[in-house]
PDB file of C-alpha atoms and ligand atoms in Angstrom:
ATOM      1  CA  UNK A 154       0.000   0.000   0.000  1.00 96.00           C
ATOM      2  CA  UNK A 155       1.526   3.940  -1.188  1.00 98.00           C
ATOM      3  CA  UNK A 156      -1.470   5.689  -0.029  1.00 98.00           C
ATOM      4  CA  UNK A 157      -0.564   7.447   3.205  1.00 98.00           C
ATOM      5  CA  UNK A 158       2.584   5.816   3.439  1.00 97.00           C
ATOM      6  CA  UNK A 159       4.102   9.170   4.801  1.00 98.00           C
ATOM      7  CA  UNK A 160       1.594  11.464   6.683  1.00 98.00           C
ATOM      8  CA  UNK A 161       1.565  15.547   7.534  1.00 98.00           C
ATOM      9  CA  UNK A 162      -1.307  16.461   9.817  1.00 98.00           C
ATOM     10  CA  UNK A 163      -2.262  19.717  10.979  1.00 98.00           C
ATOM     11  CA  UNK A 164      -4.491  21.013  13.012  1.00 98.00           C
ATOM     12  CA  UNK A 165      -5.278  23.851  10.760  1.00 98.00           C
ATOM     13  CA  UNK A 166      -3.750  24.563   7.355  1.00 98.00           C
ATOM     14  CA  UNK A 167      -4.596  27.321   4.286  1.00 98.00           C
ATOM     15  CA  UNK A 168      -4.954  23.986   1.905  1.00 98.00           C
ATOM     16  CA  UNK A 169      -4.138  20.550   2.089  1.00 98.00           C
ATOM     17  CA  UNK A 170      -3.723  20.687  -1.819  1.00 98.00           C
ATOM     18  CA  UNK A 171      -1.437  23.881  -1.559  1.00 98.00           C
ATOM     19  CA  UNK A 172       0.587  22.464   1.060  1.00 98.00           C
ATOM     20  CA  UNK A 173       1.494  19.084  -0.558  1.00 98.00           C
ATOM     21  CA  UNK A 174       2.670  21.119  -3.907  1.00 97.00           C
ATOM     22  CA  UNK A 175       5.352  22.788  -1.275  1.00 97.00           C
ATOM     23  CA  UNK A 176       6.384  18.752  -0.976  1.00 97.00           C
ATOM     24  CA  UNK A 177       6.487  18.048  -4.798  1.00 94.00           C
ATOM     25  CA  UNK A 178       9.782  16.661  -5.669  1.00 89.00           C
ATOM     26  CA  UNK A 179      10.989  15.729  -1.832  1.00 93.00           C
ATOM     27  CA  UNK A 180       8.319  13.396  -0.200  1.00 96.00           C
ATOM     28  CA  UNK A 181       7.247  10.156  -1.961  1.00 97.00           C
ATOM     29  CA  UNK A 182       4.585   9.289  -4.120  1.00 98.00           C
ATOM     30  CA  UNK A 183       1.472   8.404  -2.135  1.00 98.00           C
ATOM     31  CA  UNK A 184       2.177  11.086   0.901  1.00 98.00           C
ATOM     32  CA  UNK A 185      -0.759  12.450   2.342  1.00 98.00           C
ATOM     33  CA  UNK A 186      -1.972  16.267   3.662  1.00 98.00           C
ATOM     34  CA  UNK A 187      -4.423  16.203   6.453  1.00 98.00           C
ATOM     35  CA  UNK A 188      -5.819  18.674   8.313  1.00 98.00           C
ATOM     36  CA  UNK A 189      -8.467  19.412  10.626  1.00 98.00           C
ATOM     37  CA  UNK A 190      -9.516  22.494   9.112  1.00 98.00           C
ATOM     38  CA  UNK A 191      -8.968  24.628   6.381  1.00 98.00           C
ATOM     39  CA  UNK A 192      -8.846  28.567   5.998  1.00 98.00           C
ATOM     40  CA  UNK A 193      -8.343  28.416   2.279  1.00 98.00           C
ATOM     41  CA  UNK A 194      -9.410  25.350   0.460  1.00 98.00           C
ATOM     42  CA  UNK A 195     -10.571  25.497  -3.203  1.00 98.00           C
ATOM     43  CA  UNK A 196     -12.707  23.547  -4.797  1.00 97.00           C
ATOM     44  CA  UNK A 197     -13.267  22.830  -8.358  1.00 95.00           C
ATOM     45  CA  UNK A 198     -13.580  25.645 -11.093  1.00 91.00           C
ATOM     46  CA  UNK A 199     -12.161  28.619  -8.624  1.00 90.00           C
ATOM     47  CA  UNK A 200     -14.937  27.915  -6.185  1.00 94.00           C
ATOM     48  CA  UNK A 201     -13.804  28.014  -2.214  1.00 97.00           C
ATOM     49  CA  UNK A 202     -14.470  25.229  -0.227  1.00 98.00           C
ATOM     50  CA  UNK A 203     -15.981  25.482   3.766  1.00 98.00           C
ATOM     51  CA  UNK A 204     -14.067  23.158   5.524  1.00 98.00           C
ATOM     52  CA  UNK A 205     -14.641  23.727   9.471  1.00 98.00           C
ATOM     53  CA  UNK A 206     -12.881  21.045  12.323  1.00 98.00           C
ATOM     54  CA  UNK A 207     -15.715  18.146  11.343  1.00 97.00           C
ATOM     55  CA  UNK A 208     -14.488  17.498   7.933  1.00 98.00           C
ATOM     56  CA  UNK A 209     -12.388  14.993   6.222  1.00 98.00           C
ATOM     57  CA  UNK A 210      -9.940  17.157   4.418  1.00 99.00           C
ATOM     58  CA  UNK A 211      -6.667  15.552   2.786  1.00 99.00           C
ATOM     59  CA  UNK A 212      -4.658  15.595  -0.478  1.00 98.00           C
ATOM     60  CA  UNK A 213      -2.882  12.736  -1.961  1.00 98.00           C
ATOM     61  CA  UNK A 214       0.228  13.263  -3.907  1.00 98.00           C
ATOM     62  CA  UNK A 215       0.643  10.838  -6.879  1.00 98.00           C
ATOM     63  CA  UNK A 216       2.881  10.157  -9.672  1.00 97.00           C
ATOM     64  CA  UNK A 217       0.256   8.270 -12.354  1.00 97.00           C
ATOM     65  CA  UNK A 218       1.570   7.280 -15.650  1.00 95.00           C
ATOM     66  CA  UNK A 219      -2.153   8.459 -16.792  1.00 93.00           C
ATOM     67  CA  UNK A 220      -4.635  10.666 -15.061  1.00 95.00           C
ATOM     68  CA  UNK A 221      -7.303   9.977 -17.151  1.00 94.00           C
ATOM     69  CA  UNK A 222      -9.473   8.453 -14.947  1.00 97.00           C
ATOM     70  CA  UNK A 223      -7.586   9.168 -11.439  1.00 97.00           C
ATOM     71  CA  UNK A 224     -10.293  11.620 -10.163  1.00 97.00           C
ATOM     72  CA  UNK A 225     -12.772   9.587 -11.058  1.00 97.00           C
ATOM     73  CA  UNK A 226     -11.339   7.374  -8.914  1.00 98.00           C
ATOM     74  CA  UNK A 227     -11.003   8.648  -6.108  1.00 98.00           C
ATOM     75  CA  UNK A 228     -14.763   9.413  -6.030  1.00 98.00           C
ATOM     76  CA  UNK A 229     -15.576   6.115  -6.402  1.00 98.00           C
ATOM     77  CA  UNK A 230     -13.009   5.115  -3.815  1.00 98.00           C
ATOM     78  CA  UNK A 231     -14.958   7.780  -1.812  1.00 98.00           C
ATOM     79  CA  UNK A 232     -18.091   6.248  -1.789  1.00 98.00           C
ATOM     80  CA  UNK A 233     -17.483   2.931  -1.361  1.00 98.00           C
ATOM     81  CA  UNK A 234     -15.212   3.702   1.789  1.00 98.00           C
ATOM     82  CA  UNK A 235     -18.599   5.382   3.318  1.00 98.00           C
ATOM     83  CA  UNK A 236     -20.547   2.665   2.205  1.00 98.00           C
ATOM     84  CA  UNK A 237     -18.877   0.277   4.225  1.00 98.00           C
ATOM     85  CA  UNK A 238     -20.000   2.318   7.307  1.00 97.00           C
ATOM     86  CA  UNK A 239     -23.978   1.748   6.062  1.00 97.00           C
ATOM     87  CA  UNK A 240     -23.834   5.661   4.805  1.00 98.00           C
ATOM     88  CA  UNK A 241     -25.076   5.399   0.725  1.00 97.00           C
ATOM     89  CA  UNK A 242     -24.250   8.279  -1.828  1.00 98.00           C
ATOM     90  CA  UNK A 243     -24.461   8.951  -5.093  1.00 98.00           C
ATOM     91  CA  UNK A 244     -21.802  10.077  -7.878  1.00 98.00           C
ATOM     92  CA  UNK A 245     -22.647  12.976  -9.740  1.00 97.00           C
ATOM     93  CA  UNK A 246     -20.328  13.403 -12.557  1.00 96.00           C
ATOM     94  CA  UNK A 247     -17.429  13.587 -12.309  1.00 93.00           C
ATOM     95  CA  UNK A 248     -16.965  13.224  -8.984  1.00 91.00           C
ATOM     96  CA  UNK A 249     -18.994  15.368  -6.668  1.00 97.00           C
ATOM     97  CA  UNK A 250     -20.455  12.768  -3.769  1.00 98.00           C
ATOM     98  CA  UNK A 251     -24.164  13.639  -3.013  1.00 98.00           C
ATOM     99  CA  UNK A 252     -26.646  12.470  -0.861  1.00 98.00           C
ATOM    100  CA  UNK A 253     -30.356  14.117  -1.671  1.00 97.00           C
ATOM    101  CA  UNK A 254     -29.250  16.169  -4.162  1.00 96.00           C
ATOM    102  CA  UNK A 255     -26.564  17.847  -1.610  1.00 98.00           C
ATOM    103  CA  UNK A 256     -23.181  18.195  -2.115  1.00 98.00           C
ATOM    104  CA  UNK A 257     -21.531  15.876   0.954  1.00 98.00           C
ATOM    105  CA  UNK A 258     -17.613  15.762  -0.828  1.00 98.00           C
ATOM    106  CA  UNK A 259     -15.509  16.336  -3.551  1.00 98.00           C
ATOM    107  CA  UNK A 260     -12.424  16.068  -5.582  1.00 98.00           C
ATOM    108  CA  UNK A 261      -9.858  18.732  -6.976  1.00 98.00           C
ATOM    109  CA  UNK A 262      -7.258  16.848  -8.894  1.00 98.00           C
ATOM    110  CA  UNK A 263      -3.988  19.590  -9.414  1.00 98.00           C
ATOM    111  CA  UNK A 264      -1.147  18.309 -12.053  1.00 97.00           C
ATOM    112  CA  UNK A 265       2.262  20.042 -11.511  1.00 95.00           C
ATOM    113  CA  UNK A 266       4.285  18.679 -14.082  1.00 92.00           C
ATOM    114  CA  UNK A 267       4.345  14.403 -13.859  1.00 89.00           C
ATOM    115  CA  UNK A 268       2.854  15.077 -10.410  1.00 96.00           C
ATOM    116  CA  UNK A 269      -0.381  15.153  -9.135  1.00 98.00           C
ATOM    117  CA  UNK A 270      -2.645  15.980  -6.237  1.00 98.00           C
ATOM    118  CA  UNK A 271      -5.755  14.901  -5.191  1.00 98.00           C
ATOM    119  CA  UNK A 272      -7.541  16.631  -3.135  1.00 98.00           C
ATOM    120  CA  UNK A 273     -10.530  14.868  -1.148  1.00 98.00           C
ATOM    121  CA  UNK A 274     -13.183  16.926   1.236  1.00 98.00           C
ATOM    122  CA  UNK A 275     -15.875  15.239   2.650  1.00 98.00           C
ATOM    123  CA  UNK A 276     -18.360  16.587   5.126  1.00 98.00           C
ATOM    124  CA  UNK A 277     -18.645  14.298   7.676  1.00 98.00           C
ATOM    125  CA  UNK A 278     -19.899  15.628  11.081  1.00 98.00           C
ATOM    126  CA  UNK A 279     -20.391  19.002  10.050  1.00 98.00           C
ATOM    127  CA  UNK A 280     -23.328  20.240  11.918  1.00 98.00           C
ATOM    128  CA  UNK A 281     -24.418  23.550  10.104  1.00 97.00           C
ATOM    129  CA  UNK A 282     -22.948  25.158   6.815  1.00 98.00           C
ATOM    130  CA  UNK A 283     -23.484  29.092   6.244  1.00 98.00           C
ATOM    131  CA  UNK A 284     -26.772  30.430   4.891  1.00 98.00           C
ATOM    132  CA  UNK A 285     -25.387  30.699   0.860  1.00 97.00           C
ATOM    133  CA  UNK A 286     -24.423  27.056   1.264  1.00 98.00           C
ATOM    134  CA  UNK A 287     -27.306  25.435   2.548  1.00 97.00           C
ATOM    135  CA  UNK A 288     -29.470  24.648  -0.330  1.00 97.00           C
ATOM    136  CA  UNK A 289     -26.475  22.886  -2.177  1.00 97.00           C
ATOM    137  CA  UNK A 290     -24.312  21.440   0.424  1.00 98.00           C
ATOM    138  CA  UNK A 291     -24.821  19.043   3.539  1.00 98.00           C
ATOM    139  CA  UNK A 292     -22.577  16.450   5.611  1.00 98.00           C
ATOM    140  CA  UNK A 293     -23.222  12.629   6.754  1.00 98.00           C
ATOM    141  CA  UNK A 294     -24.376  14.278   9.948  1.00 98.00           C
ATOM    142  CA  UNK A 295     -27.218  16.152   8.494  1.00 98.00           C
ATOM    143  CA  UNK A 296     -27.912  13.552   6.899  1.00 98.00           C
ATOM    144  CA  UNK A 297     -28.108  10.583   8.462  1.00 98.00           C
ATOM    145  CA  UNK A 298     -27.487  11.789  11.995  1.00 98.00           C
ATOM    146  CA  UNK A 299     -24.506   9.519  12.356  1.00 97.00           C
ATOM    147  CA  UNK A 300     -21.245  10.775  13.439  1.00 97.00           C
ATOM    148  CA  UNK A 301     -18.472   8.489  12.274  1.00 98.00           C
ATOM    149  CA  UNK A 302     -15.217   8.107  13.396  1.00 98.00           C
ATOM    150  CA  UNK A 303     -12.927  10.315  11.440  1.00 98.00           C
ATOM    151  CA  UNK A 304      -9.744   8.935  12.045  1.00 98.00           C
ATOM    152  CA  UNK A 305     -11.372   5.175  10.386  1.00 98.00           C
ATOM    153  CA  UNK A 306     -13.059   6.802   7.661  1.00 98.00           C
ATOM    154  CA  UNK A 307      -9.754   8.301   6.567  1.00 98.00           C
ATOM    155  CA  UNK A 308      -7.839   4.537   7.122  1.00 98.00           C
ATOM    156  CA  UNK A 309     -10.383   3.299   4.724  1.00 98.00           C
ATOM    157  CA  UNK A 310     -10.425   6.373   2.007  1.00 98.00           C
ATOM    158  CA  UNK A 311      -6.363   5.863   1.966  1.00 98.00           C
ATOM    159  CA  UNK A 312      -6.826   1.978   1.624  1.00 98.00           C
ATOM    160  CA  UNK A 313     -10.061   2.086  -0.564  1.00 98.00           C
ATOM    161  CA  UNK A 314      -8.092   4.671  -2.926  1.00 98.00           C
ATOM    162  CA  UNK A 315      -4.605   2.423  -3.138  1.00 98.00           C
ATOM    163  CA  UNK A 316      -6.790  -0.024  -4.196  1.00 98.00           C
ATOM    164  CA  UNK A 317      -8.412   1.716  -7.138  1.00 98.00           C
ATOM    165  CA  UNK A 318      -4.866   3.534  -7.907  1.00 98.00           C
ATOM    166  CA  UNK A 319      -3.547   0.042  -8.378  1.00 98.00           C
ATOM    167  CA  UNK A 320      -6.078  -0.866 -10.651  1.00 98.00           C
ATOM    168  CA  UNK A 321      -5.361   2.171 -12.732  1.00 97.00           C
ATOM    169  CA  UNK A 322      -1.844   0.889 -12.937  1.00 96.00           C
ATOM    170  CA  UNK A 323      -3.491  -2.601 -14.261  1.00 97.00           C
ATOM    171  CA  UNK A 324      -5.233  -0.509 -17.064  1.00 97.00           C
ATOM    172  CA  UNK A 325      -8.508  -1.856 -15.717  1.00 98.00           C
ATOM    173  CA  UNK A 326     -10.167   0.835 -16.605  1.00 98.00           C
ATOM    174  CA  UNK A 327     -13.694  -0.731 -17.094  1.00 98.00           C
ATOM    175  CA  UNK A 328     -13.724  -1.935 -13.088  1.00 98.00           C
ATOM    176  CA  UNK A 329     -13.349   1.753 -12.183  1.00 98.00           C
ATOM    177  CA  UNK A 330     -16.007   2.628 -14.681  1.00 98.00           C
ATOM    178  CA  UNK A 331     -18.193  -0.347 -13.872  1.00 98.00           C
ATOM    179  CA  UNK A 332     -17.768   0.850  -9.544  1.00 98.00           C
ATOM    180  CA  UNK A 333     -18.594   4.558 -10.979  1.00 98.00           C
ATOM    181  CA  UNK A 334     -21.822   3.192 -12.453  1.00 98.00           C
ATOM    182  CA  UNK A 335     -22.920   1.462  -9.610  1.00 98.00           C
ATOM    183  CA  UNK A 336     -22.981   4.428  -7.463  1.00 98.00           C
ATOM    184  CA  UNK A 337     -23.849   7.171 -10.013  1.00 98.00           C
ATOM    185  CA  UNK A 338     -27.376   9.055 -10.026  1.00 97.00           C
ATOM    186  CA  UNK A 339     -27.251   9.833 -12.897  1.00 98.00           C
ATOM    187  CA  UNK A 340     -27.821   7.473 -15.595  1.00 98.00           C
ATOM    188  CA  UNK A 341     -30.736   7.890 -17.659  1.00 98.00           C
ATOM    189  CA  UNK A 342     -31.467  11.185 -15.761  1.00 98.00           C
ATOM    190  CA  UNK A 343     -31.919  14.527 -17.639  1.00 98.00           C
ATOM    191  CA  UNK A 344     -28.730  17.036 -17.101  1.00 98.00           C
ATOM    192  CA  UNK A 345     -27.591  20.343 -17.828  1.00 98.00           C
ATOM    193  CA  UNK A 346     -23.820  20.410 -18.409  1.00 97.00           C
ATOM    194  CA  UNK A 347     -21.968  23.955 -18.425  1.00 95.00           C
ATOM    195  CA  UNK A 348     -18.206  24.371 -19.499  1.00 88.00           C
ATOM    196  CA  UNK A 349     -17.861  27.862 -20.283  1.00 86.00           C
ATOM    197  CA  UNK A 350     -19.738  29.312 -22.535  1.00 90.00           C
ATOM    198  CA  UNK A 351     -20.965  26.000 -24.127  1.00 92.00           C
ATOM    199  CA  UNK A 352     -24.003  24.274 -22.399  1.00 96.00           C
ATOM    200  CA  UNK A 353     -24.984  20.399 -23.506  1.00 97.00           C
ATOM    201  CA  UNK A 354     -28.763  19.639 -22.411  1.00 97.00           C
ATOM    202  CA  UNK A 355     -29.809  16.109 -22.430  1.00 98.00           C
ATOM    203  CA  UNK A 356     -30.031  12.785 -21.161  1.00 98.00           C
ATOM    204  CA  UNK A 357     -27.121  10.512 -19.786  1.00 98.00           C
ATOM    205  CA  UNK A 358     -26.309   7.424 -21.289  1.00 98.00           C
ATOM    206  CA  UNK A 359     -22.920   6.146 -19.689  1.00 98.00           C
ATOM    207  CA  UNK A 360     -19.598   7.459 -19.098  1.00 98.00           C
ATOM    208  CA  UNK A 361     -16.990   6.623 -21.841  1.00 98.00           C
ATOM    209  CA  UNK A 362     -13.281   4.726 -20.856  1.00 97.00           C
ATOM    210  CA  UNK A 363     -11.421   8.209 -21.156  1.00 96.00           C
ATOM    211  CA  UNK A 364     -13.946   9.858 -18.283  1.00 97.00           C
ATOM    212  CA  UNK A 365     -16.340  12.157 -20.077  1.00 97.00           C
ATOM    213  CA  UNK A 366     -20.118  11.613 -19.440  1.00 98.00           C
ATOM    214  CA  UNK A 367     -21.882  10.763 -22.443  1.00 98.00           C
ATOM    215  CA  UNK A 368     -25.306  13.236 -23.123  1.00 98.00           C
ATOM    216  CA  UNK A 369     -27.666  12.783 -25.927  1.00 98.00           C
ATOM    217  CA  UNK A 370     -29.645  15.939 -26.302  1.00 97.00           C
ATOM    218  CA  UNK A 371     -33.083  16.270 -27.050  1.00 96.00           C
ATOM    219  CA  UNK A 372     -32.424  15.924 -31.088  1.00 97.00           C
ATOM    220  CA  UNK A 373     -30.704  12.168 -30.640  1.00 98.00           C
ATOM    221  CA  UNK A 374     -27.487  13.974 -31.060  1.00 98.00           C
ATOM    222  CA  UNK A 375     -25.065  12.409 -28.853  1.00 98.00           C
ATOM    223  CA  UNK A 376     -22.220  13.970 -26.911  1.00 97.00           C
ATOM    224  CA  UNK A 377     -19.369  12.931 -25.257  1.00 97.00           C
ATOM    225  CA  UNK A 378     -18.462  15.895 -22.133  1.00 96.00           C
ATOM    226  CA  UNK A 379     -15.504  15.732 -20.882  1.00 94.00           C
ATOM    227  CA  UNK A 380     -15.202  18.798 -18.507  1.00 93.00           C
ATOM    228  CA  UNK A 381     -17.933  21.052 -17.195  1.00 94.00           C
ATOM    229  CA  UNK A 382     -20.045  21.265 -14.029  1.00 94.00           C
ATOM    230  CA  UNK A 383     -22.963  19.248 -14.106  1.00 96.00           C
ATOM    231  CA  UNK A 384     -26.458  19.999 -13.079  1.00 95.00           C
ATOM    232  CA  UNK A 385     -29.633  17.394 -12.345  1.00 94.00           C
ATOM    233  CA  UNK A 386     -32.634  18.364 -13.620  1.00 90.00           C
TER     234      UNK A 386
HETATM  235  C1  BTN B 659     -15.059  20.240  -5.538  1.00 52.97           C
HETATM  236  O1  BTN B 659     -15.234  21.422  -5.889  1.00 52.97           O
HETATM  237  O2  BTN B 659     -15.950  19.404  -5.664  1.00 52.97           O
HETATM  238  C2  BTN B 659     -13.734  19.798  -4.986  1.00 52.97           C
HETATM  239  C3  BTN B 659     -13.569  20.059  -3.514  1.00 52.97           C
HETATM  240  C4  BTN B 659     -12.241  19.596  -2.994  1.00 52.97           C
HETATM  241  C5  BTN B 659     -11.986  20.026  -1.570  1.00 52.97           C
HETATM  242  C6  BTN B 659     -10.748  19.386  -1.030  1.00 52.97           C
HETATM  243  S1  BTN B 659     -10.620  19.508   0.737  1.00 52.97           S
HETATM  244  C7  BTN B 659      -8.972  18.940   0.683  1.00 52.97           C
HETATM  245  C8  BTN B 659      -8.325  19.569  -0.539  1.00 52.97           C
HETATM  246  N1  BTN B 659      -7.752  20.876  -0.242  1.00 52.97           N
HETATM  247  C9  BTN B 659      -8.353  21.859  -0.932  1.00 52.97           C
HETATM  248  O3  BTN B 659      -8.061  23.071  -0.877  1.00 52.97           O
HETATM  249  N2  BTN B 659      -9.340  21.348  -1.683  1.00 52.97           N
HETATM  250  C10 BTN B 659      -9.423  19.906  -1.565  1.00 52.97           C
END
């Protein structure tokens, strides 16, 4: 096992993801970031990203020979690690992890040259989020009223992710995909997709082997996304 091989923990940090780039180059692949909180974290597309104590907030730092599929998963590694502790969400592509249409985690993969980090927030026993955030966002907690123990959920994230990095290595690309499938909403579900200025309407079908979520629109046209933020009718 490489995932979390080497560990730096802090109570409080600006970003797990910004402090593992200071570590590019010395620490070895599969070093985790972990913190308690964050006072700076980013999410995906320039968005910031609440992360009070409560949280699971780490970054991975990797050295893939393809990234294609890496963030992908990680979500799926995500979700099955919470699934072993009887909690059940959904994927929304790419790799947001949702429970009742609310945001509980997500991923911000970073590549800095052959390196890359992957940065993993999930709300776990967060007990309130601030009023802007409350219509998209949520935690385990609200959800389900369980608190788990943070300390095993992040044991099983680290060994649940090793295991899906090694089967990138394998090339067995289809497992991932065939995992993401299993715990996607999406399928056959009507989306709006926005990257940019472009917008793809339309229904799901399946996600293709390089990632990108494949749409047909209301003609019969079909398209395959491969980078945009993703919205459930
Ligand atoms: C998303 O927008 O869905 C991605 C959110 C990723 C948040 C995590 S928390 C740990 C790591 N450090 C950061 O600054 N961001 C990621």
């Amino acid at each position: 096992m490489i995932i979390g091989n080497k560990l730096y923990y802090f109570d409080t940090i600006s970003s797990t993801n910004d402090y593992a780039k200071t570590l590019l180059y010395e620490a070895p692949e599969g070093t985790v970031v972990l913190a308690d909180e964050q006072t700076d974290a980013r999410g995906r597309h320039g968005t910031s990203w609440y992360s009070p104590p409560g949280g699971l907030w780490m970054s991975v730092l990797l050295q893939p020979e393809k990234t294609t599929l890496l963030s992908i998963a990680a979500g799926v590694a995500v979700c099955s690690s919470l699934h072993t502790f009887g909690i059940t969400p959904g994927l929304k592509w790419p790799n947001d992890i949702i429970m009742n249409r609310k945001k509980i985690g997500g991923i911000l993969t970073e590549i800095v040259d052959n390196n890359v980090i992957v940065g993993i927030g999930v709300n776990l026993n967060i007990r309130s989020f601030p009023q802007d955030l409350r219509d998209i966002a949520s935690s385990v907690f609200l959800q389900t009223k369980k608190h788990l123990d943070k300390k095993m959920v992040f044991d099983l994230v680290c060994r649940e992710f090793d295991e899906y990095y090694g089967m990138l290595k394998q090339n067995q690309d289809r497992d991932i995909l065939s995992k993401w499938r299993d715990y996607t909403v999406l399928l056959g579900q009507q989306v709006t997709i926005q990257a940019g200025d472009a917008t793809v309407a339309g229904k799901v079908l399946d996600i293709g082997l390089n990632g990108a979520l494949i749409v047909m629109r209301s003609d019969g046209q079909i398209e395959h996304v491969s980078t945009g933020v993703c919205h459930l009718h």
